[in-house]
Amino acid sequence: MSTPTPPPTAPDRLPQQHDLDALLAVAETVAREAGALVHEGRPERVTVAATKSSPQDVVTAMDVASETLLRRRLAELRPDDGVLGEEGTDHAGTSGVTWVVDPIDGTVNYLYGIDDYAVSVAAVVGDPDPATWTVLVGCVHAPAVGTTYTAARGRGAWRDGVPLQVNADVPLALSLVGTGFGYEAERRRAQGAVVAALLPQVRDVRRIGSAALDLCRLGAGGLDLYYERGLNPWDLAAGQLVAQEAGAVVTGLHGRPPGRDMTVAGPPAGQAELVRLLEGLRADEGA
């Protein structure tokens, strides 16, 4: 009898035979180091150092310091790899691996002393674009609560070493749905209209303020479904892998991959039902 061909996500089918154990160890090491910096170094009152897309889209000095640490440590541990970061790091390496990092995912929470923020670190191959990349490993470390989510492609996802599994499919009316909002006023109006139409059709909606943690909570059973428009690569990379390795389907709308237009995640039947609803609401259109 011939040996079955392994699935495409199996580690031995990964590009260039990458050592997932070594990559995951690096991801967790640097995420924890950056998490210690932002948590232990947080002043009593955090101030805004800059803004990006709008006055509500803030950057703190610690965002920049955390990304600087991540960039330096990755250069030490993986000198041939590329790095793409939220606060401006964009370095193309020669190894085919790119580290996609968010130095503080949930900066507004961090600004106000709310514990739901995290450092997100993922290794991808291919262009660092959710439409085409392959995410190899990911780590989302929430230092204020001492929780670490990890995942390796084809091997599973864990919270502090305990394997994760998404909730079983339930009807949309019984689903707790996570989401998030952009920072520009017109985008928020459009997203508010979608939530207003969605809310009567689900158990309830949560807006926690960190896309990476939302995806990880989905993987851990803390949410039934999740959707959000406007996610950047660093928002998505590590959390997407955690959710997928815990059993979630993660896509966009209209057969597209997840990304800036829309990301929808959950167990197969519920995710498909939410996709259909969001397509009917034209949730990826407008501002």
Coordinates of N, CA and C in Angstrom, one line a residue, residues 20-182:
L20 N 10.5 24.8 11.8 CA 9.5 25.5 12.5 C 9.8 25.7 14.0
D21 N 10.4 24.7 14.6 CA 10.7 24.8 16.0 C 11.6 26.0 16.3
A22 N 12.7 26.1 15.4 CA 13.6 27.2 15.6 C 12.9 28.6 15.4
L23 N 12.1 28.6 14.3 CA 11.4 29.9 14.1 C 10.5 30.3 15.2
L24 N 9.7 29.3 15.7 CA 8.8 29.6 16.8 C 9.5 30.0 18.0
A25 N 10.7 29.4 18.3 CA 11.4 29.8 19.5 C 11.9 31.3 19.4
V26 N 12.3 31.7 18.2 CA 12.7 33.1 17.9 C 11.5 34.0 18.1
A27 N 10.3 33.6 17.5 CA 9.1 34.4 17.6 C 8.7 34.7 19.1
E28 N 8.7 33.6 19.9 CA 8.3 33.7 21.3 C 9.4 34.5 22.1
T29 N 10.6 34.3 21.8 CA 11.7 35.0 22.5 C 11.6 36.5 22.3
V30 N 11.5 36.9 21.1 CA 11.5 38.4 20.8 C 10.1 39.0 21.3
A31 N 9.0 38.3 21.1 CA 7.7 38.8 21.6 C 7.7 39.0 23.1
R32 N 8.3 38.1 23.8 CA 8.3 38.2 25.3 C 9.3 39.3 25.7
E33 N 10.4 39.5 25.0 CA 11.3 40.6 25.3 C 10.7 41.9 25.1
A34 N 10.0 42.1 23.9 CA 9.3 43.3 23.6 C 8.2 43.6 24.6
G35 N 7.5 42.5 25.0 CA 6.4 42.6 25.9 C 6.8 43.1 27.3
A36 N 8.0 42.6 27.7 CA 8.6 43.0 29.0 C 8.9 44.5 28.9
L37 N 9.4 44.9 27.8 CA 9.8 46.3 27.6 C 8.6 47.2 27.8
V38 N 7.5 46.9 27.0 CA 6.3 47.8 27.0 C 5.6 47.7 28.3
H39 N 5.5 46.6 28.9 CA 4.7 46.4 30.2 C 5.5 47.0 31.4
E40 N 6.7 46.6 31.5 CA 7.5 47.1 32.7 C 7.9 48.5 32.5
G41 N 8.0 49.0 31.3 CA 8.5 50.4 31.1 C 7.3 51.4 30.9
R42 N 6.1 50.9 31.1 CA 4.9 51.8 30.9 C 4.9 52.8 32.1
P43 N 4.9 54.1 31.7 CA 4.8 55.1 32.8 C 3.3 55.2 33.3
E44 N 3.2 55.9 34.4 CA 1.8 56.0 35.0 C 0.8 56.6 34.0
R45 N 1.3 57.6 33.2 CA 0.5 58.1 32.1 C 1.2 58.1 30.8
V46 N 0.7 57.4 29.8 CA 1.3 57.3 28.5 C 0.8 58.5 27.7
T47 N 1.7 59.1 26.9 CA 1.3 60.2 26.1 C 1.5 59.8 24.6
V48 N 0.8 60.6 23.8 CA 0.8 60.3 22.3 C 2.0 61.0 21.8
A49 N 2.8 60.2 21.0 CA 4.0 60.7 20.4 C 3.8 61.2 19.0
A50 N 2.8 60.6 18.3 CA 2.4 60.9 16.9 C 1.1 60.4 16.6
T51 N 0.5 60.8 15.5 CA -0.7 60.2 14.9 C -0.4 59.7 13.5
K52 N -1.3 58.9 13.0 CA -1.1 58.3 11.7 C -2.3 58.8 10.8
S53 N -3.3 57.9 10.6 CA -4.3 58.1 9.6 C -5.3 59.2 10.1
S54 N -5.4 59.4 11.4 CA -6.3 60.4 12.0 C -5.9 60.7 13.4
P55 N -6.4 61.8 14.0 CA -6.0 62.1 15.4 C -6.3 60.9 16.4
Q56 N -7.2 60.0 16.0 CA -7.5 58.9 16.9 C -6.5 57.7 16.7
D57 N -5.8 57.7 15.6 CA -4.8 56.6 15.3 C -3.5 57.0 15.8
V58 N -3.2 56.6 17.1 CA -2.1 57.1 17.8 C -0.9 56.2 17.8
V59 N 0.3 56.8 18.0 CA 1.6 56.1 18.2 C 2.2 56.6 19.5
T60 N 2.6 55.7 20.4 CA 3.3 56.1 21.6 C 4.8 55.9 21.4
A61 N 5.6 56.5 22.3 CA 7.1 56.3 22.2 C 7.4 54.9 22.4
M62 N 6.6 54.2 23.2 CA 6.9 52.7 23.4 C 6.6 51.9 22.2
D63 N 5.6 52.3 21.3 CA 5.5 51.6 20.1 C 6.8 51.6 19.3
V64 N 7.4 52.7 19.2 CA 8.7 52.9 18.5 C 9.8 52.1 19.2
A65 N 9.9 52.2 20.5 CA 10.9 51.5 21.2 C 10.8 50.0 21.1
S66 N 9.5 49.5 21.1 CA 9.3 48.1 21.0 C 9.7 47.6 19.6
E67 N 9.3 48.3 18.6 CA 9.7 47.9 17.2 C 11.2 47.9 17.0
T68 N 11.9 48.9 17.6 CA 13.3 49.0 17.5 C 14.0 47.8 18.2
L69 N 13.4 47.4 19.3 CA 13.9 46.2 20.0 C 13.7 44.9 19.1
L70 N 12.5 44.8 18.6 CA 12.2 43.7 17.7 C 13.1 43.6 16.5
R71 N 13.3 44.7 15.9 CA 14.2 44.8 14.7 C 15.6 44.4 15.1
R72 N 16.1 44.9 16.2 CA 17.5 44.6 16.6 C 17.7 43.2 17.0
R73 N 16.8 42.6 17.7 CA 16.9 41.2 18.1 C 16.7 40.3 17.0
L74 N 15.8 40.6 16.0 CA 15.7 39.7 14.9 C 16.9 39.8 14.0
A75 N 17.6 40.9 13.9 CA 18.8 41.0 13.2 C 19.9 40.2 13.8
E76 N 19.9 40.1 15.1 CA 20.9 39.3 15.8 C 20.6 37.8 15.7
L77 N 19.4 37.4 15.8 CA 19.0 36.0 15.8 C 18.8 35.4 14.4
R78 N 18.4 36.3 13.4 CA 18.0 35.8 12.1 C 18.5 36.9 11.1
P79 N 19.8 37.1 11.0 CA 20.4 38.2 10.2 C 20.0 38.2 8.7
D80 N 19.6 37.1 8.1 CA 19.4 37.0 6.7 C 17.9 37.2 6.4
D81 N 17.1 37.4 7.4 CA 15.6 37.5 7.2 C 15.2 38.9 7.0
G82 N 14.0 39.1 6.4 CA 13.5 40.4 6.3 C 12.6 40.7 7.5
V83 N 12.2 42.0 7.7 CA 11.3 42.5 8.7 C 10.4 43.5 8.2
L84 N 9.1 43.3 8.5 CA 8.0 44.3 8.2 C 7.3 44.7 9.5
G85 N 7.4 46.0 9.8 CA 6.7 46.4 11.1 C 5.8 47.5 10.9
E86 N 4.9 47.7 11.9 CA 3.9 48.7 11.8 C 4.4 50.1 11.8
E87 N 5.5 50.3 12.6 CA 6.0 51.7 12.8 C 7.1 52.0 11.8
G88 N 7.1 51.4 10.6 CA 8.0 51.8 9.5 C 9.1 50.9 9.1
T89 N 9.4 49.9 9.9 CA 10.4 48.9 9.5 C 10.0 48.2 8.2
D90 N 10.8 48.2 7.2 CA 10.6 47.4 6.0 C 11.9 47.1 5.4
H91 N 12.4 45.9 5.8 CA 13.7 45.5 5.4 C 13.6 44.1 4.7
A92 N 14.0 44.1 3.4 CA 13.9 42.8 2.7 C 15.2 42.0 2.9
G93 N 15.0 40.8 3.3 CA 16.1 39.9 3.6 C 16.5 39.0 2.4
T94 N 17.4 38.1 2.6 CA 17.8 37.2 1.5 C 17.4 35.7 1.7
S95 N 16.8 35.4 2.9 CA 16.5 34.0 3.2 C 15.2 33.5 2.7
G96 N 14.3 34.5 2.3 CA 13.0 34.1 1.9 C 12.0 34.2 3.1
V97 N 12.4 34.4 4.3 CA 11.6 34.6 5.5 C 11.5 36.0 5.8
T98 N 10.3 36.5 6.1 CA 10.1 37.9 6.6 C 9.3 37.8 7.9
W99 N 9.8 38.6 8.9 CA 9.1 38.7 10.2 C 8.2 39.9 10.1
V100 N 6.9 39.6 10.4 CA 5.9 40.6 10.3 C 5.5 40.9 11.8
V101 N 5.8 42.1 12.2 CA 5.7 42.4 13.7 C 4.8 43.6 13.9
D102 N 4.0 43.5 15.0 CA 3.3 44.6 15.6 C 3.8 44.9 17.0
P103 N 4.5 46.0 17.2 CA 5.1 46.2 18.5 C 4.2 46.4 19.6
I104 N 3.0 47.0 19.4 CA 1.9 47.0 20.4 C 0.6 47.0 19.6
D105 N 0.0 45.8 19.6 CA -1.3 45.7 18.9 C -2.4 46.1 20.0
G106 N -3.1 47.2 19.8 CA -4.0 47.7 20.8 C -3.4 48.9 21.5
T107 N -2.8 49.8 20.7 CA -2.1 50.9 21.3 C -3.0 51.8 22.1
V108 N -4.3 52.0 21.6 CA -5.2 52.9 22.4 C -5.5 52.2 23.8
N109 N -5.6 50.9 23.8 CA -5.8 50.3 25.1 C -4.5 50.5 26.0
Y110 N -3.4 50.4 25.4 CA -2.1 50.7 26.1 C -2.1 52.1 26.7
L111 N -2.5 53.0 25.8 CA -2.5 54.5 26.2 C -3.4 54.7 27.4
Y112 N -4.5 54.0 27.5 CA -5.5 54.2 28.6 C -5.3 53.2 29.8
G113 N -4.3 52.4 29.7 CA -4.1 51.5 30.8 C -5.0 50.3 30.8
I114 N -5.6 49.9 29.7 CA -6.4 48.8 29.5 C -5.5 47.6 29.1
D115 N -5.7 46.4 29.8 CA -4.7 45.3 29.6 C -4.8 44.6 28.3
D116 N -5.7 44.9 27.4 CA -5.9 44.1 26.2 C -5.0 44.7 25.1
Y117 N -3.7 44.5 25.2 CA -2.7 44.9 24.2 C -1.7 43.7 24.1
A118 N -1.0 43.6 23.0 CA -0.1 42.5 22.8 C 1.0 42.9 21.8
V119 N 2.1 42.1 21.9 CA 3.1 42.1 20.9 C 2.9 40.9 19.9
S120 N 2.8 41.2 18.6 CA 2.6 40.2 17.7 C 3.7 40.0 16.7
V121 N 4.2 38.7 16.6 CA 5.4 38.4 15.8 C 5.1 37.1 15.0
A122 N 5.3 37.2 13.7 CA 5.1 36.1 12.8 C 6.2 36.0 11.8
A123 N 6.5 34.8 11.4 CA 7.4 34.5 10.3 C 6.6 34.0 9.1
V124 N 6.8 34.7 7.9 CA 6.1 34.3 6.7 C 7.1 34.1 5.6
V125 N 6.6 33.3 4.6 CA 7.4 33.2 3.3 C 6.5 33.7 2.2
G126 N 7.2 34.1 1.1 CA 6.5 34.8 0.1 C 6.4 36.3 0.4
D127 N 5.8 37.1 -0.5 CA 5.6 38.5 -0.2 C 4.8 38.7 1.1
P128 N 5.2 39.6 1.9 CA 4.5 39.8 3.2 C 3.2 40.5 3.0
D129 N 2.3 39.7 2.3 CA 1.0 40.2 1.9 C 0.0 39.1 2.2
P130 N -1.1 39.3 3.0 CA -2.0 38.3 3.3 C -2.6 37.6 2.1
A131 N -2.6 38.2 1.0 CA -3.2 37.6 -0.2 C -2.3 36.5 -0.7
T132 N -1.0 36.5 -0.5 CA -0.1 35.5 -1.1 C 0.8 34.8 -0.1
W133 N 1.0 35.3 1.1 CA 2.0 34.7 2.0 C 1.6 33.4 2.5
T134 N 2.6 32.7 3.0 CA 2.4 31.5 3.8 C 3.0 31.8 5.2
V135 N 2.1 31.8 6.2 CA 2.6 32.1 7.6 C 3.1 30.8 8.2
L136 N 4.3 30.8 8.6 CA 5.0 29.6 9.2 C 4.7 29.5 10.7
V137 N 5.0 30.5 11.4 CA 4.8 30.5 12.9 C 4.3 31.8 13.3
G138 N 3.7 31.9 14.5 CA 3.3 33.1 15.1 C 3.2 33.1 16.6
C139 N 3.5 34.2 17.2 CA 3.4 34.4 18.6 C 2.7 35.7 19.0
V140 N 1.7 35.7 19.8 CA 1.0 36.9 20.3 C 1.1 36.9 21.8
H141 N 1.9 37.8 22.3 CA 2.2 37.8 23.8 C 1.5 39.0 24.4
A142 N 0.6 38.8 25.4 CA -0.1 39.8 26.1 C 0.5 40.0 27.4
P143 N 1.5 40.9 27.6 CA 2.3 41.0 28.8 C 1.5 41.4 30.0
A144 N 0.5 42.3 29.9 CA -0.2 42.8 31.1 C -1.0 41.7 31.8
V145 N -1.4 40.6 31.1 CA -2.1 39.5 31.7 C -1.3 38.3 31.7
G146 N -0.1 38.3 31.2 CA 0.8 37.1 31.2 C 0.4 36.0 30.4
T147 N -0.2 36.2 29.2 CA -0.7 35.2 28.4 C 0.0 35.2 27.0
T148 N 0.4 34.0 26.6 CA 1.1 33.9 25.3 C 0.4 32.9 24.4
Y149 N 0.1 33.3 23.2 CA -0.5 32.4 22.2 C 0.6 32.1 21.2
T150 N 0.7 30.8 20.8 CA 1.7 30.4 19.7 C 1.0 29.5 18.8
A151 N 1.6 29.4 17.6 CA 1.1 28.5 16.5 C 2.3 28.2 15.6
A152 N 2.3 27.0 15.0 CA 3.2 26.6 14.0 C 2.4 25.9 12.9
R153 N 2.6 26.2 11.7 CA 1.8 25.8 10.5 C 1.8 24.2 10.5
G154 N 0.6 23.7 10.5 CA 0.4 22.3 10.4 C 0.6 21.5 11.7
R155 N 0.9 22.2 12.8 CA 1.2 21.6 14.1 C 0.3 22.0 15.2
G156 N -0.6 23.0 15.0 CA -1.5 23.4 16.0 C -1.2 24.7 16.7
A157 N -2.1 25.1 17.6 CA -2.0 26.4 18.3 C -2.1 26.2 19.8
W158 N -1.5 27.0 20.6 CA -1.5 26.9 22.0 C -1.6 28.2 22.7
R159 N -2.2 28.1 23.9 CA -2.2 29.3 24.9 C -1.5 28.8 26.1
D160 N -0.3 29.4 26.3 CA 0.6 29.0 27.4 C 0.8 27.5 27.5
G161 N 1.0 26.9 26.3 CA 1.3 25.5 26.2 C 0.1 24.6 26.1
V162 N -1.1 25.1 26.3 CA -2.3 24.3 26.2 C -2.9 24.3 24.8
P163 N -3.2 23.2 24.2 CA -3.7 23.2 22.8 C -5.0 23.9 22.7
L164 N -5.2 24.6 21.6 CA -6.4 25.4 21.4 C -7.4 24.7 20.4
Q165 N -8.7 25.0 20.5 CA -9.7 24.5 19.6 C -10.8 25.5 19.5
V166 N -11.2 25.9 18.4 CA -12.3 26.9 18.2 C -13.6 26.2 18.8
N167 N -14.6 27.0 19.1 CA -15.9 26.5 19.5 C -16.5 25.7 18.3
A168 N -17.4 24.8 18.7 CA -18.2 24.1 17.7 C -19.1 25.1 17.0
D169 N -19.5 24.8 15.8 CA -20.5 25.7 15.1 C -21.8 25.8 15.8
V170 N -22.3 27.0 16.0 CA -23.6 27.3 16.5 C -24.3 28.2 15.5
P171 N -25.6 28.3 15.6 CA -26.3 29.3 14.7 C -25.9 30.7 15.0
L172 N -26.0 31.5 14.0 CA -25.5 32.9 14.1 C -26.2 33.6 15.3
A173 N -27.5 33.3 15.5 CA -28.2 33.9 16.6 C -27.7 33.6 18.0
L174 N -26.9 32.5 18.1 CA -26.3 32.2 19.3 C -24.8 32.4 19.4
S175 N -24.3 33.2 18.4 CA -22.8 33.5 18.3 C -22.4 34.8 18.9
L176 N -21.3 34.7 19.7 CA -20.7 36.0 20.2 C -19.7 36.4 19.2
V177 N -19.8 37.6 18.6 CA -19.0 38.0 17.5 C -18.1 39.1 17.9
G178 N -16.8 39.0 17.6 CA -15.8 40.1 17.8 C -15.7 40.9 16.5
T179 N -15.3 42.2 16.7 CA -15.1 43.0 15.6 C -14.2 44.2 16.0
G180 N -13.9 45.1 15.1 CA -13.1 46.3 15.4 C -13.4 47.3 14.4
F181 N -13.0 48.6 14.7 CA -13.3 49.7 13.8 C -12.0 50.4 13.4
G182 N -12.1 51.1 12.2 CA -11.0 51.9 11.8 C -11.0 53.2 12.5

